[in-house]
Coordinates of C-alpha atoms in Angstrom, one line a residue:
I203 CA -298.2 -13.0 142.2
G204 CA -298.7 -9.3 142.5
M205 CA -299.2 -9.1 146.2
L206 CA -296.3 -11.5 146.6
L207 CA -293.9 -8.8 144.1
I208 CA -295.4 -5.5 145.6
G209 CA -294.3 -6.8 149.1
A210 CA -291.0 -7.8 147.8
M211 CA -290.3 -4.1 146.6
I212 CA -291.6 -2.9 149.8
Q213 CA -289.4 -4.9 152.4
G214 CA -286.8 -3.6 149.9
A215 CA -287.4 -0.4 150.1
A216 CA -287.2 -0.4 153.4
L217 CA -283.9 -2.5 153.6
R218 CA -282.8 -0.1 151.0
A219 CA -283.1 2.8 152.9
E220 CA -281.0 1.5 155.7
L221 CA -278.3 -0.2 153.5
E222 CA -278.0 1.9 150.4
P223 CA -279.7 5.3 151.7
D224 CA -277.9 7.0 149.0
R225 CA -280.5 4.8 146.5
R226 CA -283.3 6.8 147.6
G227 CA -285.0 7.2 143.7
F228 CA -288.6 6.0 143.7
A229 CA -288.8 5.7 147.5
Y230 CA -286.1 3.4 147.6
M231 CA -288.2 0.9 145.4
R232 CA -286.9 -1.2 142.8
F233 CA -287.5 -4.6 141.4
G234 CA -284.7 -6.2 140.4
S235 CA -282.2 -9.3 141.6
Q236 CA -282.5 -8.4 145.1
E237 CA -286.0 -8.5 145.6
L238 CA -286.2 -12.1 143.4
W239 CA -283.8 -12.6 146.6
L240 CA -286.3 -11.5 149.2
I241 CA -288.8 -13.8 147.1
A242 CA -287.4 -16.9 147.9
V243 CA -285.6 -16.8 151.1
N244 CA -289.6 -15.5 152.7
F245 CA -290.6 -18.8 150.7
V246 CA -288.7 -21.4 152.5
T247 CA -288.7 -19.3 155.8
A248 CA -292.1 -19.9 156.1
I249 CA -292.2 -23.6 155.1
V250 CA -288.9 -24.0 157.8
L251 CA -291.8 -22.1 160.2
W252 CA -294.1 -23.9 159.0
A253 CA -292.8 -27.2 159.4
A254 CA -291.5 -26.4 162.6
Q255 CA -294.5 -25.4 164.3
V256 CA -296.2 -28.7 162.6
V257 CA -293.7 -30.7 164.9
M258 CA -294.9 -28.8 167.5
M259 CA -298.2 -29.3 167.4
I260 CA -298.0 -33.1 167.3
P261 CA -297.2 -33.4 171.3
L262 CA -299.9 -31.0 171.8
V263 CA -302.3 -32.3 169.8
I264 CA -301.5 -36.2 171.7
L265 CA -301.5 -34.5 175.0
T266 CA -304.6 -32.9 174.7
A267 CA -306.4 -35.9 173.2
V268 CA -305.1 -38.0 176.0
L269 CA -306.7 -35.7 178.5
G270 CA -309.8 -35.1 176.4
V271 CA -310.1 -39.6 176.6
G272 CA -309.5 -39.4 180.4
A273 CA -312.6 -37.0 181.1
A274 CA -314.7 -38.5 178.7
A275 CA -314.0 -41.9 180.7
S276 CA -315.1 -40.2 184.0
L277 CA -318.1 -38.7 182.7
G278 CA -318.8 -42.2 181.4
G279 CA -317.6 -44.0 185.0
G280 CA -320.6 -42.6 186.4
H281 CA -319.6 -39.7 188.3
D282 CA -321.3 -36.7 188.3
S283 CA -321.4 -34.7 185.7
S284 CA -321.2 -30.8 187.0
A285 CA -318.2 -31.7 189.1
T286 CA -315.9 -34.1 186.9
A287 CA -316.6 -32.1 183.3
L288 CA -315.1 -28.5 184.5
P289 CA -311.6 -29.5 186.0
A290 CA -311.2 -31.4 182.9
L291 CA -312.4 -28.7 180.6
V292 CA -310.5 -26.3 182.1
G293 CA -307.4 -28.9 182.1
I294 CA -307.7 -28.7 178.8
Q295 CA -307.9 -25.8 177.6
A296 CA -305.1 -24.2 180.0
V297 CA -302.2 -27.5 178.2
T298 CA -303.8 -26.1 175.2
F299 CA -303.2 -22.2 175.8
I300 CA -299.8 -23.1 177.3
G301 CA -298.7 -25.2 174.3
Q302 CA -299.8 -21.9 171.9
I303 CA -297.7 -19.6 174.1
A304 CA -294.5 -22.3 173.3
I305 CA -295.0 -22.7 169.7
L306 CA -295.2 -19.0 169.8
V307 CA -292.2 -18.0 171.6
V308 CA -290.1 -20.7 170.1
S309 CA -291.4 -20.0 166.4
L310 CA -290.1 -16.3 167.1
W311 CA -287.1 -17.7 168.6
I312 CA -286.8 -19.4 165.2
W313 CA -287.6 -16.1 163.3
S314 CA -284.9 -14.2 165.0
R315 CA -282.4 -17.0 164.4
L316 CA -283.3 -16.5 160.8
S317 CA -284.7 -13.3 160.6
M318 CA -280.6 -11.9 159.2
G319 CA -281.0 -14.3 156.0
A320 CA -283.3 -12.0 154.1
V321 CA -281.0 -8.7 154.9
M322 CA -277.8 -10.9 153.8
S323 CA -279.3 -12.4 150.7
F324 CA -280.7 -8.7 149.8
Q325 CA -277.4 -7.3 150.7
E326 CA -274.9 -10.3 148.9
R327 CA -277.4 -11.4 146.1
Q328 CA -277.1 -14.8 146.9
F329 CA -279.2 -17.2 149.0
R330 CA -278.3 -16.9 153.0
L331 CA -281.2 -17.7 155.0
F332 CA -279.0 -20.5 157.2
E333 CA -276.1 -18.3 157.2
S334 CA -278.3 -16.0 159.4
W335 CA -278.1 -18.8 162.3
A336 CA -274.5 -18.2 162.9
L337 CA -274.8 -14.2 162.9
T338 CA -277.4 -14.3 165.4
K339 CA -276.1 -16.7 167.4
G340 CA -276.0 -15.6 171.3
H341 CA -278.3 -12.8 169.9
A342 CA -281.6 -14.0 169.8
L343 CA -283.0 -12.8 173.0
S344 CA -282.2 -9.1 172.2
I345 CA -283.5 -9.6 168.6
C346 CA -286.9 -11.1 169.8
L347 CA -287.3 -8.3 172.7
T348 CA -286.0 -5.4 169.5
M349 CA -289.2 -7.2 167.4
V350 CA -291.5 -7.1 170.3
L351 CA -291.2 -3.2 171.0
V352 CA -291.5 -3.1 166.8
F353 CA -295.0 -4.8 167.6
L354 CA -295.8 -3.1 169.9
I355 CA -295.4 0.3 168.1
I356 CA -297.3 -1.2 165.5
I357 CA -300.3 -2.2 167.5
V358 CA -300.5 1.4 168.4
A359 CA -300.2 2.6 164.7
E360 CA -303.4 0.3 163.9
I361 CA -305.5 1.5 166.9
V362 CA -304.4 5.3 165.1
A363 CA -305.3 3.9 161.6
A364 CA -308.7 2.4 162.9
V365 CA -309.8 6.0 164.5
I366 CA -308.7 7.2 161.0
L367 CA -310.6 4.9 159.1
G368 CA -313.5 5.3 161.3
A369 CA -313.8 9.0 161.6
G370 CA -313.6 8.7 158.0
V371 CA -316.7 5.6 157.6
G372 CA -318.5 8.0 159.8
A373 CA -318.5 11.0 158.0
T374 CA -319.1 9.5 154.9
I375 CA -322.1 8.2 156.0
F376 CA -323.0 11.3 157.6
A377 CA -322.7 12.9 154.6
N378 CA -324.9 10.8 152.7
Q379 CA -328.2 10.5 153.7
D380 CA -329.0 7.1 151.5
L381 CA -325.7 5.7 153.0
R382 CA -328.1 5.9 156.3
D383 CA -331.0 4.1 154.6
P384 CA -330.7 0.7 153.5
A385 CA -333.4 0.2 151.1
A386 CA -332.8 3.8 149.4
L387 CA -328.8 2.5 149.1
A388 CA -330.4 -1.2 147.7
A389 CA -332.4 1.1 144.8
L390 CA -329.2 3.2 143.6
P391 CA -327.0 1.5 140.8
P392 CA -323.9 0.0 141.8
A393 CA -322.2 3.4 139.5
A394 CA -324.0 5.6 141.9
W395 CA -322.5 3.5 145.4
I396 CA -319.4 4.2 143.9
G397 CA -319.8 8.4 144.2
R398 CA -321.1 7.8 147.4
L399 CA -318.5 5.9 148.5
A400 CA -315.5 7.4 147.1
P401 CA -314.5 10.1 150.0
M402 CA -314.8 6.6 152.2
L403 CA -313.0 4.8 149.7
A404 CA -309.8 7.2 149.2
I405 CA -309.8 7.8 153.0
G406 CA -309.0 3.7 153.2
G407 CA -306.8 3.2 150.8
L408 CA -304.4 6.3 151.7
V409 CA -304.4 5.2 155.4
I410 CA -303.6 1.8 153.9
V411 CA -300.4 2.5 152.0
V412 CA -299.4 4.6 155.1
F413 CA -299.5 2.0 157.6
V414 CA -298.1 -0.8 155.1
G415 CA -295.1 1.4 154.7
L416 CA -294.7 2.2 158.3
T417 CA -294.8 -1.4 159.4
N418 CA -292.7 -2.3 156.8
A419 CA -290.3 0.4 157.3
L420 CA -290.7 -0.4 161.3
T421 CA -290.0 -4.4 160.9
W422 CA -288.0 -4.6 158.4
G423 CA -285.8 -0.8 159.0
A424 CA -285.1 -2.7 162.4
V425 CA -283.6 -6.0 161.1
A426 CA -281.1 -3.9 158.8
R427 CA -280.1 -2.2 161.6
M428 CA -279.5 -5.2 163.6
Y429 CA -277.9 -6.8 160.9
R430 CA -275.1 -3.9 160.7
Q431 CA -274.5 -3.6 164.1
L432 CA -273.5 -7.4 164.1
N433 CA -272.6 -7.3 160.9
P434 CA -270.4 -3.3 160.8
P435 CA -268.5 -2.4 157.5
E436 CA -264.9 -3.6 157.3
D437 CA -263.8 -0.3 158.0
V438 CA -265.4 0.3 161.6
A439 CA -264.9 -3.5 162.6
T440 CA -261.1 -2.4 161.9
T441 CA -261.2 0.3 163.8
F442 CA -262.9 -1.0 167.4
A443 CA -260.6 -4.5 166.4

């Protein structure tokens, strides 16, 4: 529950930084009705995506089962196992891989069509998930490509974070002889462990905090920016009408 609430606060901070830049106090973080609506929208979005994936998995499972039964029948018919089993297994793996890619693509498309629901609910303080479907009509591909770019940036940030964490772990182990000797480490009391691992834990905690904040800012900041482009303020819309 605590992670759910903190996640909504961080997500709300990323949206607020783009939509309500004047409310910058405490790093844009609040906990109020806007965050509660985010929790509700995220929960329903997760259910919708889960249900869609279950429906898409049914034909894939059936097709894979049919191919598996066919392969088993071929092997049981007295054919050479090495000549029959390998193509059958390759075919099953190929069908499974293609099916999983298709499910991933369709799931991303559905998420793109519903992605503005969180922003709309946050801004209007009402449940507005399915209204996103009409707003994003004709823009799903652009939203998907934008989020793929964001994902690639996050991967780069994750690699940098992993390098920093690895360096912190290596420096901590190098600085403590006990950490390089499992037997000596096991002989230490738990309180001594904390003292020796404190630098590594501090570096890890800092990196995780920065990484979580960065990924939320990139993800939901991009979604909020796209929402502003799809639904510009009335004065902007009037100017370009």
